[in-house]
Tab-separated table of C-alpha atoms and ligand atoms in Angstrom:
chain	number	residue	atom	x	y	z
A	1	UNK	CA	96.385	18.685	34.693
A	2	UNK	CA	94.298	16.456	36.915
A	3	UNK	CA	91.142	14.900	35.481
A	4	UNK	CA	87.967	14.119	37.351
A	5	UNK	CA	88.069	10.551	38.594
A	6	UNK	CA	85.385	8.717	36.702
A	7	UNK	CA	84.175	5.161	36.698
A	8	UNK	CA	81.761	3.890	34.118
A	9	UNK	CA	79.477	0.914	34.548
A	10	UNK	CA	76.944	-0.607	32.258
A	11	UNK	CA	74.201	-2.772	33.684
A	12	UNK	CA	70.535	-3.114	34.439
A	13	UNK	CA	68.853	-0.375	36.375
A	14	UNK	CA	68.288	-0.959	40.059
A	15	UNK	CA	64.736	0.315	40.149
A	16	UNK	CA	62.849	-2.974	40.066
A	17	UNK	CA	60.054	-1.991	37.693
A	18	UNK	CA	62.356	-0.496	35.084
A	19	UNK	CA	64.391	-3.225	33.449
A	20	UNK	CA	65.833	-1.177	30.589
A	21	UNK	CA	69.611	-1.143	30.171
A	22	UNK	CA	71.379	1.767	31.798
A	23	UNK	CA	74.831	3.322	31.759
A	24	UNK	CA	76.278	4.930	34.875
A	25	UNK	CA	79.021	7.447	35.424
A	26	UNK	CA	80.426	8.081	38.896
A	27	UNK	CA	82.658	10.936	40.004
A	28	UNK	CA	84.320	12.159	43.160
A	29	UNK	CA	83.962	15.913	43.446
A	30	UNK	CA	86.978	17.476	45.185
A	31	UNK	CA	85.695	20.001	47.704
A	32	UNK	CA	89.014	21.690	48.348
A	33	UNK	CA	89.575	23.131	44.901
A	34	UNK	CA	87.332	25.698	43.238
A	35	UNK	CA	89.461	25.685	40.085
A	36	UNK	CA	88.688	22.065	39.252
A	37	UNK	CA	84.988	22.303	40.211
A	38	UNK	CA	82.851	21.415	37.219
A	39	UNK	CA	85.225	18.821	35.744
A	40	UNK	CA	82.717	16.043	36.283
A	41	UNK	CA	80.027	17.972	34.424
A	42	UNK	CA	82.336	18.636	31.482
A	43	UNK	CA	83.159	14.915	31.346
A	44	UNK	CA	79.472	13.947	31.533
A	45	UNK	CA	78.723	16.275	28.654
A	46	UNK	CA	81.377	14.513	26.557
A	47	UNK	CA	80.132	11.058	27.543
A	48	UNK	CA	76.517	11.925	26.714
A	49	UNK	CA	77.576	13.261	23.310
A	50	UNK	CA	79.294	9.960	22.584
A	51	UNK	CA	76.133	8.107	23.569
A	52	UNK	CA	74.191	10.172	21.026
A	53	UNK	CA	71.784	11.758	23.535
A	54	UNK	CA	69.757	14.691	22.041
A	55	UNK	CA	71.636	18.008	22.292
A	56	UNK	CA	68.920	19.814	24.252
A	57	UNK	CA	68.848	17.082	26.913
A	58	UNK	CA	72.649	17.137	27.146
A	59	UNK	CA	72.643	20.864	27.711
A	60	UNK	CA	69.978	20.659	30.420
A	61	UNK	CA	71.782	17.819	32.202
A	62	UNK	CA	75.168	19.497	32.065
A	63	UNK	CA	73.975	22.920	33.244
A	64	UNK	CA	71.978	21.440	36.142
A	65	UNK	CA	74.814	19.129	37.147
A	66	UNK	CA	77.385	21.913	36.849
A	67	UNK	CA	75.430	24.192	39.211
A	68	UNK	CA	75.040	21.270	41.628
A	69	UNK	CA	78.711	20.396	41.412
A	70	UNK	CA	79.697	24.004	42.120
A	71	UNK	CA	77.329	23.998	45.115
A	72	UNK	CA	78.939	20.847	46.496
A	73	UNK	CA	82.323	22.563	46.316
A	74	UNK	CA	81.375	25.992	47.687
A	75	UNK	CA	78.820	24.909	50.299
A	76	UNK	CA	79.565	21.282	51.233
A	77	UNK	CA	83.288	20.345	50.943
A	78	UNK	CA	82.694	18.230	47.841
A	79	UNK	CA	80.965	14.886	47.480
A	80	UNK	CA	79.935	12.344	44.898
A	81	UNK	CA	78.122	12.644	41.603
A	82	UNK	CA	76.397	9.851	39.744
A	83	UNK	CA	74.718	10.048	36.363
A	84	UNK	CA	72.500	7.229	35.123
A	85	UNK	CA	71.414	7.128	31.499
A	86	UNK	CA	68.139	5.329	30.776
A	87	UNK	CA	66.395	4.876	27.438
A	88	UNK	CA	64.145	7.892	27.904
A	89	UNK	CA	65.735	9.917	30.715
A	90	UNK	CA	68.874	10.804	32.613
A	91	UNK	CA	69.133	10.821	36.375
A	92	UNK	CA	71.718	12.915	38.214
A	93	UNK	CA	72.404	12.146	41.869
A	94	UNK	CA	74.617	14.549	43.810
A	95	UNK	CA	75.413	13.637	47.396
A	96	UNK	CA	77.577	15.382	49.950
A	97	UNK	CA	78.345	15.230	53.673
A	98	UNK	CA	78.199	18.990	54.073
A	99	UNK	CA	76.229	21.078	56.570
A	100	UNK	CA	72.804	20.394	55.030
A	101	UNK	CA	70.269	23.021	53.987
A	102	UNK	CA	68.300	24.485	56.936
A	103	UNK	CA	65.432	25.933	54.886
A	104	UNK	CA	64.901	24.425	51.432
A	105	UNK	CA	62.124	26.843	50.456
A	106	UNK	CA	64.391	29.811	51.193
A	107	UNK	CA	67.377	28.199	49.439
A	108	UNK	CA	65.236	27.709	46.310
A	109	UNK	CA	64.442	31.457	46.078
A	110	UNK	CA	66.177	33.285	43.246
A	111	UNK	CA	68.869	35.528	44.684
A	112	UNK	CA	69.100	33.797	48.072
A	113	UNK	CA	72.692	32.890	48.857
A	114	UNK	CA	74.872	32.294	51.885
A	115	UNK	CA	78.010	32.302	49.729
A	116	UNK	CA	80.802	34.564	51.021
A	117	UNK	CA	82.033	37.562	49.003
A	118	UNK	CA	85.153	35.753	47.789
A	119	UNK	CA	82.897	33.252	45.998
A	120	UNK	CA	80.953	36.096	44.380
A	121	UNK	CA	84.185	37.536	43.072
A	122	UNK	CA	84.746	34.145	41.398
A	123	UNK	CA	81.473	34.434	39.469
A	124	UNK	CA	79.180	32.325	41.648
A	125	UNK	CA	77.017	32.978	44.688
A	126	UNK	CA	74.278	34.892	42.878
A	127	UNK	CA	71.672	32.614	44.422
A	128	UNK	CA	70.630	31.277	41.033
A	129	UNK	CA	72.070	27.765	41.243
A	130	UNK	CA	69.209	25.792	42.798
A	131	UNK	CA	66.560	27.735	40.789
A	132	UNK	CA	68.513	27.008	37.597
A	133	UNK	CA	68.737	23.312	38.497
A	134	UNK	CA	64.982	23.219	39.031
A	135	UNK	CA	64.169	24.998	35.775
A	136	UNK	CA	66.425	22.854	33.604
A	137	UNK	CA	65.251	19.510	34.927
A	138	UNK	CA	61.889	17.764	34.779
A	139	UNK	CA	62.119	16.618	38.354
A	140	UNK	CA	64.254	17.619	41.318
A	141	UNK	CA	64.255	16.189	44.823
A	142	UNK	CA	66.311	17.539	47.727
A	143	UNK	CA	66.976	15.340	50.753
A	144	UNK	CA	68.934	17.084	53.453
A	145	UNK	CA	69.799	16.663	57.093
A	146	UNK	CA	71.531	19.334	59.146
A	147	UNK	CA	75.090	18.368	59.985
A	148	UNK	CA	74.835	15.188	57.881
A	149	UNK	CA	74.632	16.254	54.260
A	150	UNK	CA	72.476	16.733	51.207
A	151	UNK	CA	71.426	14.510	48.318
A	152	UNK	CA	69.894	16.094	45.246
A	153	UNK	CA	68.294	13.861	42.620
A	154	UNK	CA	67.391	15.378	39.263
A	155	UNK	CA	65.743	13.831	36.204
A	156	UNK	CA	65.887	15.058	32.619
A	157	UNK	CA	63.535	13.313	30.152
A	158	UNK	CA	64.066	13.217	26.424
B	1	UNK	CA	78.440	38.095	11.920
B	2	UNK	CA	81.542	35.966	12.082
B	3	UNK	CA	83.840	35.612	15.075
B	4	UNK	CA	86.468	37.394	12.990
B	5	UNK	CA	84.131	40.437	12.848
B	6	UNK	CA	84.100	40.529	16.660
B	7	UNK	CA	87.878	40.603	16.626
B	8	UNK	CA	87.816	43.542	14.208
B	9	UNK	CA	85.024	45.493	15.925
B	10	UNK	CA	86.640	45.198	19.352
B	11	UNK	CA	90.193	45.503	18.082
B	12	UNK	CA	90.747	42.277	19.993
B	13	UNK	CA	93.677	39.911	20.232
B	14	UNK	CA	92.939	36.220	19.644
B	15	UNK	CA	94.437	33.987	22.344
B	16	UNK	CA	93.373	30.626	20.948
B	17	UNK	CA	90.960	29.092	18.461
B	18	UNK	CA	92.263	31.039	15.457
B	19	UNK	CA	91.002	28.182	13.249
B	20	UNK	CA	87.376	28.860	14.264
B	21	UNK	CA	87.186	32.570	13.400
B	22	UNK	CA	84.989	31.768	10.406
B	23	UNK	CA	82.186	30.494	12.632
B	24	UNK	CA	78.873	32.415	12.364
B	25	UNK	CA	77.434	33.875	15.565
B	26	UNK	CA	74.103	35.605	16.105
B	27	UNK	CA	73.830	36.498	19.776
B	28	UNK	CA	75.882	37.241	22.863
B	29	UNK	CA	75.700	38.013	26.545
B	30	UNK	CA	77.898	39.988	28.914
B	31	UNK	CA	78.244	39.119	32.602
B	32	UNK	CA	80.654	38.456	35.440
B	33	UNK	CA	78.138	36.219	37.229
B	34	UNK	CA	78.238	32.731	35.748
B	35	UNK	CA	74.868	31.619	37.174
B	36	UNK	CA	73.251	34.521	35.329
B	37	UNK	CA	74.836	33.294	32.126
B	38	UNK	CA	73.614	29.779	32.873
B	39	UNK	CA	70.032	31.016	33.363
B	40	UNK	CA	69.567	32.065	29.737
B	41	UNK	CA	69.724	29.505	26.967
B	42	UNK	CA	68.836	30.786	23.599
B	43	UNK	CA	71.856	29.876	21.560
B	44	UNK	CA	73.976	32.687	22.825
B	45	UNK	CA	77.233	31.986	21.108
B	46	UNK	CA	79.470	34.652	22.604
B	47	UNK	CA	80.270	35.485	26.223
B	48	UNK	CA	81.807	38.832	27.201
B	49	UNK	CA	83.223	38.893	30.711
B	50	UNK	CA	85.675	40.595	33.020
B	51	UNK	CA	86.016	37.436	35.101
B	52	UNK	CA	89.129	35.316	34.640
B	53	UNK	CA	89.027	31.761	35.969
B	54	UNK	CA	88.421	28.214	34.727
B	55	UNK	CA	84.717	28.418	35.513
B	56	UNK	CA	84.269	30.954	32.719
B	57	UNK	CA	85.452	28.350	30.207
B	58	UNK	CA	83.328	25.583	31.759
B	59	UNK	CA	80.261	27.831	31.793
B	60	UNK	CA	80.719	28.579	28.097
B	61	UNK	CA	81.210	24.871	27.431
B	62	UNK	CA	77.994	23.995	29.292
B	63	UNK	CA	76.111	26.585	27.227
B	64	UNK	CA	77.625	25.428	23.916
B	65	UNK	CA	79.129	28.877	23.460
B	66	UNK	CA	81.865	29.209	20.855
B	67	UNK	CA	83.670	32.423	21.775
B	68	UNK	CA	84.692	34.229	24.973
B	69	UNK	CA	85.827	37.848	24.964
B	70	UNK	CA	87.746	39.062	28.014
B	71	UNK	CA	87.252	42.792	28.459
B	72	UNK	CA	89.654	45.314	30.032
B	73	UNK	CA	92.689	43.443	28.631
B	74	UNK	CA	92.212	40.528	31.053
B	75	UNK	CA	94.418	37.593	30.067
B	76	UNK	CA	93.305	33.973	30.479
B	77	UNK	CA	95.717	31.580	32.231
B	78	UNK	CA	97.408	28.573	30.580
B	79	UNK	CA	94.945	26.202	32.296
B	80	UNK	CA	92.046	28.162	30.856
B	81	UNK	CA	93.564	28.175	27.388
B	82	UNK	CA	94.021	24.402	27.552
B	83	UNK	CA	90.381	23.913	28.593
B	84	UNK	CA	89.213	26.185	25.782
B	85	UNK	CA	91.336	24.333	23.220
B	86	UNK	CA	89.837	20.998	24.299
B	87	UNK	CA	86.372	22.413	23.617
B	88	UNK	CA	87.218	24.365	20.472
B	89	UNK	CA	86.257	27.673	22.088
B	90	UNK	CA	87.790	30.882	20.717
B	91	UNK	CA	89.335	33.126	23.396
B	92	UNK	CA	90.150	36.764	22.760
B	93	UNK	CA	90.790	39.877	24.779
B	94	UNK	CA	90.101	43.533	24.167
B	95	UNK	CA	91.205	46.730	25.878
B	96	UNK	CA	87.616	47.952	25.784
B	97	UNK	CA	85.474	47.898	28.900
B	98	UNK	CA	82.319	45.794	29.190
B	99	UNK	CA	79.807	48.539	28.395
B	100	UNK	CA	81.576	49.711	25.297
B	101	UNK	CA	82.386	46.214	24.015
B	102	UNK	CA	78.761	45.061	24.375
B	103	UNK	CA	77.487	48.298	22.802
B	104	UNK	CA	79.748	47.963	19.785
B	105	UNK	CA	78.680	44.383	19.115
B	106	UNK	CA	75.010	45.082	19.757
B	107	UNK	CA	74.822	48.021	17.370
B	108	UNK	CA	76.581	45.887	14.764
B	109	UNK	CA	73.806	43.330	14.873
B	110	UNK	CA	74.845	40.825	17.526
B	111	UNK	CA	71.628	40.657	19.555
B	112	UNK	CA	71.020	39.657	23.172
B	113	UNK	CA	68.412	37.017	22.486
B	114	UNK	CA	68.199	36.205	26.179
B	115	UNK	CA	65.274	33.854	26.498
B	116	UNK	CA	65.024	32.194	29.833
B	117	UNK	CA	64.471	28.478	30.000
B	118	UNK	CA	61.142	27.966	31.819
C	1	ADP	N1	74.951	21.122	48.702
C	1	ADP	C1	74.619	22.108	49.556
C	1	ADP	N2	74.908	21.982	50.874
C	1	ADP	C2	74.575	22.965	51.755
C	1	ADP	N3	73.955	24.102	51.405
C	1	ADP	C3	73.638	24.283	50.108
C	1	ADP	C4	73.955	23.301	49.112
C	1	ADP	N4	73.504	23.760	47.931
C	1	ADP	C5	72.934	24.944	48.152
C	1	ADP	N5	73.001	25.274	49.475
C	1	ADP	C6	72.446	26.481	50.131
C	1	ADP	O1	71.430	27.033	49.304
C	1	ADP	C7	71.769	28.394	48.956
C	1	ADP	C8	71.283	28.695	47.540
C	1	ADP	O2	71.989	27.895	46.585
C	1	ADP	P1	72.134	28.424	45.108
C	1	ADP	O3	70.775	28.748	44.591
C	1	ADP	O4	72.942	27.459	44.321
C	1	ADP	O5	72.891	29.794	45.271
C	1	ADP	P2	74.444	30.100	45.532
C	1	ADP	O6	75.215	28.826	45.324
C	1	ADP	O7	74.746	31.122	44.522
C	1	ADP	O8	74.535	30.595	46.934
C	1	ADP	C9	73.269	28.472	49.117
C	1	ADP	O9	73.733	29.790	49.316
C	1	ADP	C10	73.483	27.578	50.334
C	1	ADP	O10	73.150	28.268	51.519
C	2	MG	MG1	75.013	27.709	43.630
């Protein structure tokens, strides 16, 4: 079975003011295969456990990332996921070159979904993904441009 | 109750995770929509579902669930069994339908406990 491609880097954070050590995980999310969607999130969960991150924070990160990863596959032909572990927080950056989100406010509404019926028969497309991501994280930012893609940045503090 | 009690109550067949049947569980949820499952996080240890694909296993893994019951005799695939083994999740299937399976467990003390993360 194929594993999610993952590269791990340790180094200083790039945000100038924050000089604390950080660990990064990067993944390519294959947009052509619904069956493997979520592999990156499973791997992140394992990595965070090994780093000794508190269980509640791990759960929030992995659920939010999993929903985002599924979205990249069903709405945006895949993309890239990056997880950065700081001393007091975890940042998740999901970027794709999909169609973009025309109306963020609408997309954030519980139950709103443009997913086709075949996706619903696979257990997703209930329009709960973005609301779940928002509720599980302390901070969520959506940058999107129609026809160019979407980048979602989420922060979980612990 | 223990996972082994679920097996007995639902007259279920264990597919994998036999070694974890002794695990205590207190609450469960039943759904075919994975995002609904992901919306409620109050240590629900058991997932009952009629959906059969890898995302069911990953959803349970994300939620730290320890047991998945497939209703209506649905059989998980080899890929799913491998994923479940890696995470130590017990898989079982029962001939019973969702409503009956949930009812049997609920009346035997396995509560819903669905508290939404706000
Ligand atoms: N990465 C993305 N690229 C383009 N559109 C997206 C993306 N993520 C979400 N959307 C849009 O936002 C809607 C709501 O997303 P979500 O709440 O996860 O529900 P669902 O995935 O069940 O449709 C989606 O139906 C889709 O139209
Ligand atoms: Mg979604």
